[in-house]
Coordinates of C-alpha atoms and ligand atoms in Angstrom, one line a residue:
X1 CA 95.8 -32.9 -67.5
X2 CA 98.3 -30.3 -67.8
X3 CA 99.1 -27.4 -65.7
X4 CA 99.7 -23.8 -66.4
X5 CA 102.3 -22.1 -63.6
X6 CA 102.3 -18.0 -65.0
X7 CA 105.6 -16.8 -62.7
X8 CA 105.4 -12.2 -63.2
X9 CA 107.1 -10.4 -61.3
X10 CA 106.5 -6.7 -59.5
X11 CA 107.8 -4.0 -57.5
X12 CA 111.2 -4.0 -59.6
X13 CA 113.4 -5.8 -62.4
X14 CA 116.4 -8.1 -61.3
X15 CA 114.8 -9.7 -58.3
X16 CA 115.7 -13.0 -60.2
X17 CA 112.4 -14.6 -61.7
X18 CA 114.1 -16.3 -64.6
X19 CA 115.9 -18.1 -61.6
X20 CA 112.5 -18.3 -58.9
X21 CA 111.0 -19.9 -62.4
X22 CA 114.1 -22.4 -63.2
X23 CA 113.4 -23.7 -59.3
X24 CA 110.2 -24.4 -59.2
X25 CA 110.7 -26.4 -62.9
X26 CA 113.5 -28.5 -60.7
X27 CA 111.1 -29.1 -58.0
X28 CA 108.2 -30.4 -59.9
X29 CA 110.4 -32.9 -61.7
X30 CA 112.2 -33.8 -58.2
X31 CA 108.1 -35.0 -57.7
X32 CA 108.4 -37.0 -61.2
X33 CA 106.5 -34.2 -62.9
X34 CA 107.3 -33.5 -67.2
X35 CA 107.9 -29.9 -67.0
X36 CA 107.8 -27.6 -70.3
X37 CA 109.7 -24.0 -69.3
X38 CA 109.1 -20.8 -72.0
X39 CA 109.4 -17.2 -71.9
X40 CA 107.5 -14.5 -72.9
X41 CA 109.3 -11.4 -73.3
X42 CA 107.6 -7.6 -73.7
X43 CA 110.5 -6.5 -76.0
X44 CA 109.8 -5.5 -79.4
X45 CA 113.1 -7.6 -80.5
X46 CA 112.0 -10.5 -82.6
X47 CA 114.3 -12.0 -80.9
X48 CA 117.8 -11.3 -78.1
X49 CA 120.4 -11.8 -81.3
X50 CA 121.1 -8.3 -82.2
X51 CA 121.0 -7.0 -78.5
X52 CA 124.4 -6.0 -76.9
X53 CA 125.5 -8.7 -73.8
X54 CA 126.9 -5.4 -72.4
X55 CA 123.4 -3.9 -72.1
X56 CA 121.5 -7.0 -71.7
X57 CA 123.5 -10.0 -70.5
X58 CA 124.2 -13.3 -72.8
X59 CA 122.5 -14.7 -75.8
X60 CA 122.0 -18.0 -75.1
X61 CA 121.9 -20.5 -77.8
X62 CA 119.6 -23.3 -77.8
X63 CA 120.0 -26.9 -79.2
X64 CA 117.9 -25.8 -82.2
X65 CA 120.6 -23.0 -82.4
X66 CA 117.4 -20.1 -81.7
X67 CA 119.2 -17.0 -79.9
X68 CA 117.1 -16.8 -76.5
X69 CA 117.2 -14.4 -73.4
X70 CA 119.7 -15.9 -70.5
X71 CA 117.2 -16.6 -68.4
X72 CA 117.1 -20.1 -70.6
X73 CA 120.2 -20.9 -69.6
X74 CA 118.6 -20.9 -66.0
X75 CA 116.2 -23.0 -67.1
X76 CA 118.7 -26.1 -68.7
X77 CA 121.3 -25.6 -66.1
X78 CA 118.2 -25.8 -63.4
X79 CA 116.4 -28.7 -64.9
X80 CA 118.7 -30.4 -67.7
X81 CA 115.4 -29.8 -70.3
X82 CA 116.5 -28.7 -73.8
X83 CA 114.5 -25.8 -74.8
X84 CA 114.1 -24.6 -78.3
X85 CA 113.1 -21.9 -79.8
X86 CA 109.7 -22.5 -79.9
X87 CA 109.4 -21.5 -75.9
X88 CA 110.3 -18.2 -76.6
X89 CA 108.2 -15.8 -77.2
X90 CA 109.1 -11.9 -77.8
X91 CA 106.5 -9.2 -78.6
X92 CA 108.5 -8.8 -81.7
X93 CA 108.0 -11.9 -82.7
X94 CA 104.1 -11.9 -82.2
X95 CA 103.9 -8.5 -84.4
X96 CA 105.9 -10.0 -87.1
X97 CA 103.7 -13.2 -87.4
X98 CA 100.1 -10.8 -87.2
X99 CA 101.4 -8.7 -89.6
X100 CA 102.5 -11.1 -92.1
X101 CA 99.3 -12.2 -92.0
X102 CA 97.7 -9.4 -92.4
X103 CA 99.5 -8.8 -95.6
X104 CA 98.5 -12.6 -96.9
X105 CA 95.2 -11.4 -96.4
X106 CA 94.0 -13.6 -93.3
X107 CA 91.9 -11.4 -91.3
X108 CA 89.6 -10.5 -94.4
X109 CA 89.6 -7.1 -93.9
X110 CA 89.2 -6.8 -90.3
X111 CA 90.8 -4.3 -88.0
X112 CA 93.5 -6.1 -86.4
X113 CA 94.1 -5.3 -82.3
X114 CA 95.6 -6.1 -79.1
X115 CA 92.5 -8.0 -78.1
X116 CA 91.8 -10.1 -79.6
X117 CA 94.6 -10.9 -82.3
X118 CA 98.1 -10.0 -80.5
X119 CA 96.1 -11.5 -77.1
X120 CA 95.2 -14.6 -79.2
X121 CA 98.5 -15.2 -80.8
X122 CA 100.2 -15.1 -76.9
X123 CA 97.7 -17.7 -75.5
X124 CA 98.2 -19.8 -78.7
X125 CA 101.8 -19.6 -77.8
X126 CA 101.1 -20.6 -74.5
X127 CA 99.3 -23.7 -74.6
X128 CA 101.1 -25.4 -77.8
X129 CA 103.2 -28.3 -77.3
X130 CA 101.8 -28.7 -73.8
X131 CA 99.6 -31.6 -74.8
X132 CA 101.8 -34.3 -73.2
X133 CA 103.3 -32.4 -70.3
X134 CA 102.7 -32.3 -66.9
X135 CA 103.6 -28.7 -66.1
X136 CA 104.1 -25.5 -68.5
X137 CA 105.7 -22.8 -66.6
X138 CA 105.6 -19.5 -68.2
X139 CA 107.8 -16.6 -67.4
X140 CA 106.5 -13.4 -67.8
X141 CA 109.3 -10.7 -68.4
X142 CA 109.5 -7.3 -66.9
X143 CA 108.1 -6.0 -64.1
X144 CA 104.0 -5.4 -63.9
X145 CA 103.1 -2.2 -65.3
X146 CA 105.1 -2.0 -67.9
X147 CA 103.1 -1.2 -70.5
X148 CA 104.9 -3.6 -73.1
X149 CA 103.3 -6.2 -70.8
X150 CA 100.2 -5.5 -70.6
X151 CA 98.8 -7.3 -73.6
X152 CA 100.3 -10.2 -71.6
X153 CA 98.6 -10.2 -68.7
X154 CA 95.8 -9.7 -70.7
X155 CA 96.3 -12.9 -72.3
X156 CA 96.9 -14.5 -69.1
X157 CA 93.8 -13.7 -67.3
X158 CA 91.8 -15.3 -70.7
X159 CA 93.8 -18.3 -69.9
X160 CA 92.9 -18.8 -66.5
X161 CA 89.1 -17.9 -67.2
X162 CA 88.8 -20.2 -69.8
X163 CA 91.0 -23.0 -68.4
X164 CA 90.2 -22.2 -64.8
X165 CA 92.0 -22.1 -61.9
X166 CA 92.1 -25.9 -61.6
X167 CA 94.2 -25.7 -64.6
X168 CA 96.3 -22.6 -64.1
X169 CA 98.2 -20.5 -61.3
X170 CA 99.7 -17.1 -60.9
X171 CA 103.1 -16.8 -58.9
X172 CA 103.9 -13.1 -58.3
X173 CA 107.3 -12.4 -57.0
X174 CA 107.7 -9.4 -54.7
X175 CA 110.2 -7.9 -53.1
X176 CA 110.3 -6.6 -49.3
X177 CA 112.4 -3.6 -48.7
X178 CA 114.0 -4.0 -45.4
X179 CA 114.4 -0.5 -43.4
X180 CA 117.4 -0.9 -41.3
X181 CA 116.7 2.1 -38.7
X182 CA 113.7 0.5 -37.9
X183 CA 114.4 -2.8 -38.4
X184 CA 111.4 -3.2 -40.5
X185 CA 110.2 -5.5 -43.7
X186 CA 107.8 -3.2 -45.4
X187 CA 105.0 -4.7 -47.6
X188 CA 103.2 -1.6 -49.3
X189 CA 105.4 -1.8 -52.7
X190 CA 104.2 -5.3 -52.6
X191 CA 100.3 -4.6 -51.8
X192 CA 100.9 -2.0 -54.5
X193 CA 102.2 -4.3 -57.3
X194 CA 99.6 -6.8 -56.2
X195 CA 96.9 -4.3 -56.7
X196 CA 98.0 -3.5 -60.1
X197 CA 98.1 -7.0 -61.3
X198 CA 94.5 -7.2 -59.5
X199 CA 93.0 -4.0 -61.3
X200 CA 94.0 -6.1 -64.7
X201 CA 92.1 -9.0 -63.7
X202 CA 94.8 -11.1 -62.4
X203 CA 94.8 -12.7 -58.9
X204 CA 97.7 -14.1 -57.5
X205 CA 98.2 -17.1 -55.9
X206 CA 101.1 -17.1 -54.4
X207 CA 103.2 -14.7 -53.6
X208 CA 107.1 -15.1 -53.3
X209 CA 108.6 -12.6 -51.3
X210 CA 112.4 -11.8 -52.2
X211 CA 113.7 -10.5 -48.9
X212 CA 116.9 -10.3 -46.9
X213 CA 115.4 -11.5 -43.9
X214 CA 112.8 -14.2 -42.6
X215 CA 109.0 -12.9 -42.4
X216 CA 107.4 -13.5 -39.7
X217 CA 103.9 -14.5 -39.0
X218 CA 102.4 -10.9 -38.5
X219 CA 103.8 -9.9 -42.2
X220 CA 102.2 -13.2 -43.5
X221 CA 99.1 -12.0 -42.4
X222 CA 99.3 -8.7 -43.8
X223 CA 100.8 -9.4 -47.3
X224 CA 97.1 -12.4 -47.0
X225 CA 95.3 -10.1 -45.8
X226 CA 95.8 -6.9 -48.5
X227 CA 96.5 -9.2 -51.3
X228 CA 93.6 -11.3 -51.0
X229 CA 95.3 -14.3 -50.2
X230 CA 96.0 -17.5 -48.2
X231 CA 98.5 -17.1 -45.5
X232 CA 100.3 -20.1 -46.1
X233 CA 100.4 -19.3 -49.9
X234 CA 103.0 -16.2 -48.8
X235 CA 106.2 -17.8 -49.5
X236 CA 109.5 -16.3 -48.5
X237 CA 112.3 -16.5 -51.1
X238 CA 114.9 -15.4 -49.1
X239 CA 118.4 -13.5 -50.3
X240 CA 120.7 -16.9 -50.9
X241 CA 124.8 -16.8 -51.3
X242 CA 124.5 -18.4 -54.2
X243 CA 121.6 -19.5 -56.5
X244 CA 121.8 -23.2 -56.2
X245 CA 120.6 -23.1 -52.9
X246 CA 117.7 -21.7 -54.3
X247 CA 115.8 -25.1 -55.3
X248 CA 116.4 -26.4 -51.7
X249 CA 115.5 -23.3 -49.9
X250 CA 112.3 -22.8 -51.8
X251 CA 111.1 -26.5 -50.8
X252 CA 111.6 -25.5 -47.3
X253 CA 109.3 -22.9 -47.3
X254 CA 106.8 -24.8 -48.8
X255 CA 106.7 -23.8 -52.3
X256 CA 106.3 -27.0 -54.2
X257 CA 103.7 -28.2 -51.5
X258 CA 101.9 -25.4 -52.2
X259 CA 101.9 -25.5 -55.6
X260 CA 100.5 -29.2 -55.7
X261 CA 98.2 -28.4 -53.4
X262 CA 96.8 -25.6 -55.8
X263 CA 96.5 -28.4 -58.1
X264 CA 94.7 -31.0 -55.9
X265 CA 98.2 -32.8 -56.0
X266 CA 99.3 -33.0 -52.8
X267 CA 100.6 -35.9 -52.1
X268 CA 102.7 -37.4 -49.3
X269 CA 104.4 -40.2 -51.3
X270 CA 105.7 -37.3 -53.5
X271 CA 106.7 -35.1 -51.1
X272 CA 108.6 -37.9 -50.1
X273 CA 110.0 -38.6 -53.3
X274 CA 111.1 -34.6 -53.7
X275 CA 112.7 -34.7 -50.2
X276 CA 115.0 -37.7 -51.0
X277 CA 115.4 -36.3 -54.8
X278 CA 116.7 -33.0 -52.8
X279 CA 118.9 -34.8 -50.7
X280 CA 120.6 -37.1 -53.5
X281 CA 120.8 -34.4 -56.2
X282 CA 121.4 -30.9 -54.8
X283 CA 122.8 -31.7 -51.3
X284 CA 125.9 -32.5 -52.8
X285 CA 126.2 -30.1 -54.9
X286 CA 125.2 -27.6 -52.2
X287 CA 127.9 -28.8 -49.7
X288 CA 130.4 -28.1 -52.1
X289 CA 129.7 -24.7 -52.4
X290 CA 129.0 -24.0 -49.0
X291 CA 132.3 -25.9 -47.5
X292 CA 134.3 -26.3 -50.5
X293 CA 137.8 -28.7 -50.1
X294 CA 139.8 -27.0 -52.4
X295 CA 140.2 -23.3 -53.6
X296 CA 141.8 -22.7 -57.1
X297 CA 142.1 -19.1 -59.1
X298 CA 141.0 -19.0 -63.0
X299 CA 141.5 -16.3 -64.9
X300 CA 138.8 -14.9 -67.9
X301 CA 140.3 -12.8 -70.4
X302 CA 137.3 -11.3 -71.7
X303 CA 135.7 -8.0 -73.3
X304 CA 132.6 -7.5 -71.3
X305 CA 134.1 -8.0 -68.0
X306 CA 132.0 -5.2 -66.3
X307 CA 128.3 -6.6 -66.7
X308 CA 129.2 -10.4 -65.5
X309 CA 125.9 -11.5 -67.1
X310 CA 127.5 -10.9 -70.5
X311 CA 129.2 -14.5 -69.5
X312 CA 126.8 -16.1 -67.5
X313 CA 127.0 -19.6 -69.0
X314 CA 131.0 -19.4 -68.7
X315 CA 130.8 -18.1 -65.2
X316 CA 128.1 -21.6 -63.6
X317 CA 130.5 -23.8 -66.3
X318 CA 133.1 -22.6 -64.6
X319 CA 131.5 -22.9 -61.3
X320 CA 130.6 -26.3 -62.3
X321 CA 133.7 -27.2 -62.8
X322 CA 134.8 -26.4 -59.7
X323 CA 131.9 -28.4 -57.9
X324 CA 133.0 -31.3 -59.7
X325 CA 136.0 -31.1 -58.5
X326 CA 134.8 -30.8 -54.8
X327 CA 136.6 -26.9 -55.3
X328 CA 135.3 -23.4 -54.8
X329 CA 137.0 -21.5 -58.2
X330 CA 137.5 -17.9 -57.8
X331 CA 137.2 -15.8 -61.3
X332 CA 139.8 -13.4 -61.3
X333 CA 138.5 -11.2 -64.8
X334 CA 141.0 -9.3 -66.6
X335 CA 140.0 -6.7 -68.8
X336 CA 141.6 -7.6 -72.4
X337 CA 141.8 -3.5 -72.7
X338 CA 144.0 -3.4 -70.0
X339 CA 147.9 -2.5 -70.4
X340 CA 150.5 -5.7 -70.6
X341 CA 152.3 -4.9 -67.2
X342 CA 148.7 -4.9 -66.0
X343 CA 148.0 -8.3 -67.6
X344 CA 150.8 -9.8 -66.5
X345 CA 150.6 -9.1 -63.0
X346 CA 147.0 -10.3 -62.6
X347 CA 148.0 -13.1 -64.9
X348 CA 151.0 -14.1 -62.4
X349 CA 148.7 -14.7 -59.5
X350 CA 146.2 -17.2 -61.2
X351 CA 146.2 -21.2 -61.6
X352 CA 144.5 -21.5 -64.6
X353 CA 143.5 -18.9 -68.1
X354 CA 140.4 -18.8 -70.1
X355 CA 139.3 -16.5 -73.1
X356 CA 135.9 -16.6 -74.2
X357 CA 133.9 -16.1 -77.2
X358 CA 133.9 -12.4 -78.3
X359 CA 133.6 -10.3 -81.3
X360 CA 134.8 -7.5 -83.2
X361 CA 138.5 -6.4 -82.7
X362 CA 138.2 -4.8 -79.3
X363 CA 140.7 -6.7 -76.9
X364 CA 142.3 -8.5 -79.5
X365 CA 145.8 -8.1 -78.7
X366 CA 145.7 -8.6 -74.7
X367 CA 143.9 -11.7 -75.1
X368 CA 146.7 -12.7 -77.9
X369 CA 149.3 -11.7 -75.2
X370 CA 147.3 -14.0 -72.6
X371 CA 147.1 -17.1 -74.9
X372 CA 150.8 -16.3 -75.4
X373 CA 151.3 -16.2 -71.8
X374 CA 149.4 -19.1 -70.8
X375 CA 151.2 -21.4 -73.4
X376 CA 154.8 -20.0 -72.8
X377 CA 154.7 -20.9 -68.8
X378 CA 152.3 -23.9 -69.3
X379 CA 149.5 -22.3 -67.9
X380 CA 146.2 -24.1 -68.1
X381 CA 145.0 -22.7 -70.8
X382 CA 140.7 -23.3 -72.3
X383 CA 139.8 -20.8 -75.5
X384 CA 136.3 -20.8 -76.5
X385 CA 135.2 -19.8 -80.0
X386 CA 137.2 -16.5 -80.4
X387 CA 139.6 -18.1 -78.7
X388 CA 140.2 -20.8 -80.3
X389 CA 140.7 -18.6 -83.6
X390 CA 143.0 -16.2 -81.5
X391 CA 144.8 -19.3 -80.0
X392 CA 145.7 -20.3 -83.9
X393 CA 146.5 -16.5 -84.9
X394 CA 148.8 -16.3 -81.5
X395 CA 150.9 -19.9 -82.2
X396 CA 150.8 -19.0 -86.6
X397 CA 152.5 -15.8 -85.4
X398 CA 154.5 -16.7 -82.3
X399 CA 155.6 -20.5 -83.2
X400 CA 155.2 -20.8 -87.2
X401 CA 156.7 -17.2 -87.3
X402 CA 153.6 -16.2 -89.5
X403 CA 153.7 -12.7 -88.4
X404 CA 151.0 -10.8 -90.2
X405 CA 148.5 -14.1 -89.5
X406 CA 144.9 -12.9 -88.9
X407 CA 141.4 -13.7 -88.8
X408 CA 139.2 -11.5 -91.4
X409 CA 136.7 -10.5 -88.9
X410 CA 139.3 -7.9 -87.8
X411 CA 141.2 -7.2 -90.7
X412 CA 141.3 -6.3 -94.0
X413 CA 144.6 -7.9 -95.0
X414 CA 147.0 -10.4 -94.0
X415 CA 147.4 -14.0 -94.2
X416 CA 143.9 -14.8 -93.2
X417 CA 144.4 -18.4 -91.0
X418 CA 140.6 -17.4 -89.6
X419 CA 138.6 -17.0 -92.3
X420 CA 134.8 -16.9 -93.5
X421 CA 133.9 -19.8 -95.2
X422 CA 131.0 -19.7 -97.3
X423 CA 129.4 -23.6 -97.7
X424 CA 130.5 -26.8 -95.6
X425 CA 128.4 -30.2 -95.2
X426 CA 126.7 -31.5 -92.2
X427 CA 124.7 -34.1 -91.0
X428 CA 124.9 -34.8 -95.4
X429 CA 123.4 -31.6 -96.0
X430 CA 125.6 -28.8 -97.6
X431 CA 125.1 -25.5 -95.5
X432 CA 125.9 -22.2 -96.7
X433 CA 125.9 -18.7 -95.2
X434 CA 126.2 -15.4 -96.7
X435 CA 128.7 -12.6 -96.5
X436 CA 126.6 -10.1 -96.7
X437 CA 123.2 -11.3 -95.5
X438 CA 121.3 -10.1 -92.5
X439 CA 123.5 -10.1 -89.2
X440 CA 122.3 -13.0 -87.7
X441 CA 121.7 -15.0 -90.8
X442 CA 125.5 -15.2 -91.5
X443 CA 126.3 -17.3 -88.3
X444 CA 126.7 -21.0 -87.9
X445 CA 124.2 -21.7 -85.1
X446 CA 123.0 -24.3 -82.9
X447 CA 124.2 -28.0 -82.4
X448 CA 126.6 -29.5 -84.6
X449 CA 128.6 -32.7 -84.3
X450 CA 132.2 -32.8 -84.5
X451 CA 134.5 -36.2 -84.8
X452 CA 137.7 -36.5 -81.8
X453 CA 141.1 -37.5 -83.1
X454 CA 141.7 -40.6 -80.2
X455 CA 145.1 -40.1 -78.4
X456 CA 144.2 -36.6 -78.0
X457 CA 143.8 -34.4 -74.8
X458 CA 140.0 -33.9 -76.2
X459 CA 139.5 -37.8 -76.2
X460 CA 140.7 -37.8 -72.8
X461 CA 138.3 -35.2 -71.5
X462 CA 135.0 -36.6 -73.7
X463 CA 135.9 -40.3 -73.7
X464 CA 134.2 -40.6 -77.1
X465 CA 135.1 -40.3 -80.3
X466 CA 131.7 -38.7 -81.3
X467 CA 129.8 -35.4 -80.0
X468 CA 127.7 -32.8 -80.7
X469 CA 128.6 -29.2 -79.3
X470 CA 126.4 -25.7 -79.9
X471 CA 127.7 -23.0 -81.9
X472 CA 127.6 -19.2 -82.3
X473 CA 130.2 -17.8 -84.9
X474 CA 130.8 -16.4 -88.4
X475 CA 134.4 -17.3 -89.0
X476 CA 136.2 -20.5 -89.4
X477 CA 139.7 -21.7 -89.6
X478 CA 141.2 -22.0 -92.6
X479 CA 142.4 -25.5 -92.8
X480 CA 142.7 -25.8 -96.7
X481 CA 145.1 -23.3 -96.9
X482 CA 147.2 -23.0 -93.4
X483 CA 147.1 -26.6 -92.5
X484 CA 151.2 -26.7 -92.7
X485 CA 151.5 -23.6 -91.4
X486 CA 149.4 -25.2 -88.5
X487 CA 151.8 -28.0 -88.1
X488 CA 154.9 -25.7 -88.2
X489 CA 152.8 -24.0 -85.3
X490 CA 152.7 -27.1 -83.1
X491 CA 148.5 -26.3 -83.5
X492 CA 147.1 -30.3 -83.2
X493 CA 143.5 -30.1 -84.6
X494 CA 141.8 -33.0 -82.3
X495 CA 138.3 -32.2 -83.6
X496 CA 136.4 -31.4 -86.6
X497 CA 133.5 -31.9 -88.6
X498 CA 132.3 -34.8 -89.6
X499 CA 133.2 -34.1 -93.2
X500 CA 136.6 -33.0 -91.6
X501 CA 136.1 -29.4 -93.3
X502 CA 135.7 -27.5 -90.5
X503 CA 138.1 -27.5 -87.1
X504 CA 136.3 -27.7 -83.8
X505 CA 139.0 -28.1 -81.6
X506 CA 142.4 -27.6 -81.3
X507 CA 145.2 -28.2 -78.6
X508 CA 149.0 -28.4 -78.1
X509 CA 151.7 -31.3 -77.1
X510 CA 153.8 -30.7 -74.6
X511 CA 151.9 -28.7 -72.6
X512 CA 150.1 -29.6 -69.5
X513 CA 146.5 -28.7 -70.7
X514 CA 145.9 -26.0 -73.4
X515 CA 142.7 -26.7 -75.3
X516 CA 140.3 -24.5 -77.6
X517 CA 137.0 -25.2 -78.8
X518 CA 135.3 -23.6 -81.5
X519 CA 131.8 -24.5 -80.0
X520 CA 130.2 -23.2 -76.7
X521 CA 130.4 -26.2 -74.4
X522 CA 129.6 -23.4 -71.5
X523 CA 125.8 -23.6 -73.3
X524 CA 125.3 -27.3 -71.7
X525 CA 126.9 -27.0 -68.7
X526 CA 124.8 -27.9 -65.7
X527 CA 125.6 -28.3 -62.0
X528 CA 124.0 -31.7 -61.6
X529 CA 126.0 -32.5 -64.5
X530 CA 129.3 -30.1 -65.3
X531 CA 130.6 -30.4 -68.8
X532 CA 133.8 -32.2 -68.7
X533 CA 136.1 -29.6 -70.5
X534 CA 135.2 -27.3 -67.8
X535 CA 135.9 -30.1 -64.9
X536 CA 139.1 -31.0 -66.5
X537 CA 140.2 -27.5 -66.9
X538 CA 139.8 -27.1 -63.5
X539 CA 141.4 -30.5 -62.3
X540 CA 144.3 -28.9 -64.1
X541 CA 144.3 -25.7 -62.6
X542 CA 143.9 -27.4 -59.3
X543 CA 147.2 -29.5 -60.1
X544 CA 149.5 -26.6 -61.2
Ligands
LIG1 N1 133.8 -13.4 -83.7 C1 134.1 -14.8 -84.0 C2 133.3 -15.4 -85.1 O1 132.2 -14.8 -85.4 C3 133.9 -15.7 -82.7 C4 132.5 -15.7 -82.2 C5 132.3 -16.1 -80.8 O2 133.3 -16.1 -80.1 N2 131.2 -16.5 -80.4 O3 133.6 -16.3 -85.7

């Protein structure tokens, strides 16, 4: 049989249910459970592509190279599943498909409405693909009441009346303001939320209370008692220091147990199982971060350094790397914006220097002057997908003397060393893009594989000579027509395509570690397993 797990979430936004979600995905496999994970998101977006990172965090990219809300990259760094875009659901997306229909004619004339088309399409949504897996957890997103999301809650009651509760369960996650003067938990926002999800037919049944301190018994019974629930089904999901204690934390208070127990699957053998699991997987990984060995300082030269959620990937691959390496990391982010006395002087106080993807010309020049920097005074250096292409700009003009060298995403002349490329061949298919199609059609997306020169620094960090890598860019280098300017740049290109068209990675002799990548290795990152370029940037941080 397989289980529906519907995680929504009340009282406010940001109380981290992508996260509560990604946990209890990791616990259920710690029991040997399959586990699907897919989101459903209220936004009329067909899907997070266009949306600013600024406003709205990171686009992850998936394996299938589908542009998805971060909260996926919760999900793969939580459980090491690869979603695709076919667990994502937006509300967009769901009006796009009803109304194309409509137009081929497939409701014969019928009125078309919330209930029962749009409803219909969600639960469709819901239960495909999850034939031949244990557990399908579904993340509702926003908060309840919303009116965006009411068509799926709507959807979600259906479910559970036709499946039945055997089948399906409702995790509501609360929050419980604590008033200092008093010294107080208070539970009425969450006995209000409750109610609302109750007057749309939806009974919880379990409720996870975020909250900065412990609940006692007496709140238990209140939150039971008003909500209409079993006491032992209140769950405290206490404020943690850092989310990978989460998992852990949420076994202790009895979440998975509860869960199975829900399902008739309570089982002692399997708790067993998950406690060992626990210990062997995330103890580790949590002693590292609790009482780290080492301590080393990395800086991220980056555009969006406000809203830290605009490089959430790079942040945990970063944090990864550290745990590897038994370390705690410390990002130090430098605005690009900032002035080159500024730079500098942050710059001086680091071990290690990483620019990230970006787009657009904004920054451009103080991430130059970083890459610059970093190489000069052998400075660990890592540049992901923008800078990569600014790492080749900075050495065509600094080394090869190249002085107007640019990429044409920020220029409109100049010797264009980055430049868009219109067809290449993968996987012995040729692939094209467009100049001028939509916005997101004109990117090379998703997982592509790319061949390592051996005897290179990237042959030392992958140990294979063969790997795949996602992407998320427009512009390439130009290899057909710079490649001696390259050389005269000292640029060694240790990675491309497999029809050798396209580089994927670059580094530089004679220099401790200075690496770029074209791809976003940040995308598969995990804690149980950190990506190597991120562990052996860090080991060379750490040795500086
Ligand atoms: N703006 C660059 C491009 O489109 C790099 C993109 C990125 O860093 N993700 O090619």
């Amino acid at each position: 049989m397989s289980y529906f797990i519907f995680v929504t979430g009340g009282v406010m936004s940001s109380l981290g249910k992508g996260i509560a979600a990604s946990s209890i995905g990791a616990l259920l496999q710690l029991r040997g459970y399959s586990i699907k994970m897919k989101k459903l998101d209220p936004y009329i977006n067909v899907d997070p592509g266009t949306m600013s990172p600024y406003k709205h965090g990171e686009v992850f990219v998936m394996e299938d190279g589908c542009e998805a809300d971060l909260d996926f990259g919760h999900y793969e760094r939580f459980t090491r599943i690869q979603c695709s875009g076919s667990d994502s659901l937006t509300t967009g997306r769901i009006y796009e498909k009803v109304l194309n229909k409509e137009r081929r004619g497939d409701y014969l004339g019928s009125d078309i409405q919330i209930i029962p088309h749009i409803t219909n399409e969600i639960k469709e949504f819901i239960k495909k693909e999850s034939e031949n897996i244990d557990f399908t957890i579904c993340e509702i997103g926003g908060t309840i009441g919303d009116i965006e999301g009411f068509p799926y809650i709507e959807a979600l009651r259906q479910l559970s009346l036709e499946l039945g509760k055997a089948q399906t369960m409702c995790i509501h996650l609360t929050y419980l303001p604590y008033i200092k003067v008093s010294d107080e938990l208070k539970t009425k926002p969450t006995q209000h939320s409750v109610k609302q999800l109750q007057s749309m037919g939806v009974q919880p049944d379990i409720i996870l209370c975020r909250s900065e301190k412990d609940i006692n018994d007496e709140i238990k019974s209140k939150i039971s008692m008003f909500c209409n629930i079993q006491k032992d089904n209140v769950i405290v999901a206490l404020d943690a220091s850092d989310i990978y204690l989460i998992p852990h934390q949420y076994h202790s208070s009895g979440l998975d147990k509860q869960i199975c127990k829900h399902f008739n699957l309570d089982d002692d053998l399997l708790e067993k199982r998950a406690e060992e699991a626990i210990k062997s997987q995330w103890d580790p990984i949590i002693k590292t971060i609790i009482s780290p060995k080492k301590n080393v300082k990395i800086a991220i030269v980056g555009k969006y350094v406000k809203l830290k959620d605009a490089y959430i990937s790079l942040n945990q691959a970063i944090i990864h790397g550290g745990i590897a390496n038994e370390a705690k990391v410390e990002i130090l982010w430098i605005d690009a914006e900032d002035n080159y006395e500024t730079l500098l002087d942050k710059m001086s106080k680091v071990s290690g220097i990483l620019v990230p993807g970006g787009f657009s010309s904004r920054g451009i020049d103080g991430k130059i002057f970083a890459i610059k920097y970093a190489r000069e005074n052998k400075i660990p250096f890592l540049g992901i997908c923008l800078g990569l292409q600014l790492s080749v700009i900075e050495a065509c003009r600094n080394v090869a003397n190249v002085k107007n060298a640019t990429s044409r995403e920020f220029s409109e002349s100049g010797e264009f060393v980055i430049d868009f490329m219109d067809s290449w061949e993968s996987n012995g298919v040729t692939e094209s893009r467009s100049e001028i199609g939509n916005k997101g059609a004109t990117m090379r997306l998703g997982s592509y594989p790319c061949k390592i020169a051996e005897n290179s620094l990237a042959f030392e960090i992958y140990g294979k000579t063969e790997i795949t890598e996602r992407h998320r860019h427009r512009y390439e280098v130009n290899i057909k027509k710079y490649e001696s300017v390259f050389q005269n740049a000292g640029i060694v290109i240790s990675g491309t395509s497999i029809d050798e068209r396209l580089v994927e990675i670059v580094e530089r002799k004679g220099h401790p570690f200075f690496i770029a990548t074209q791809a976003h290795p940040e995308f598969k990152s995990s804690p149980i397993l950190p990506h190597p370029l991120f562990s052996n940037f860090v080991k060379a941080s750490m040795e500086r």
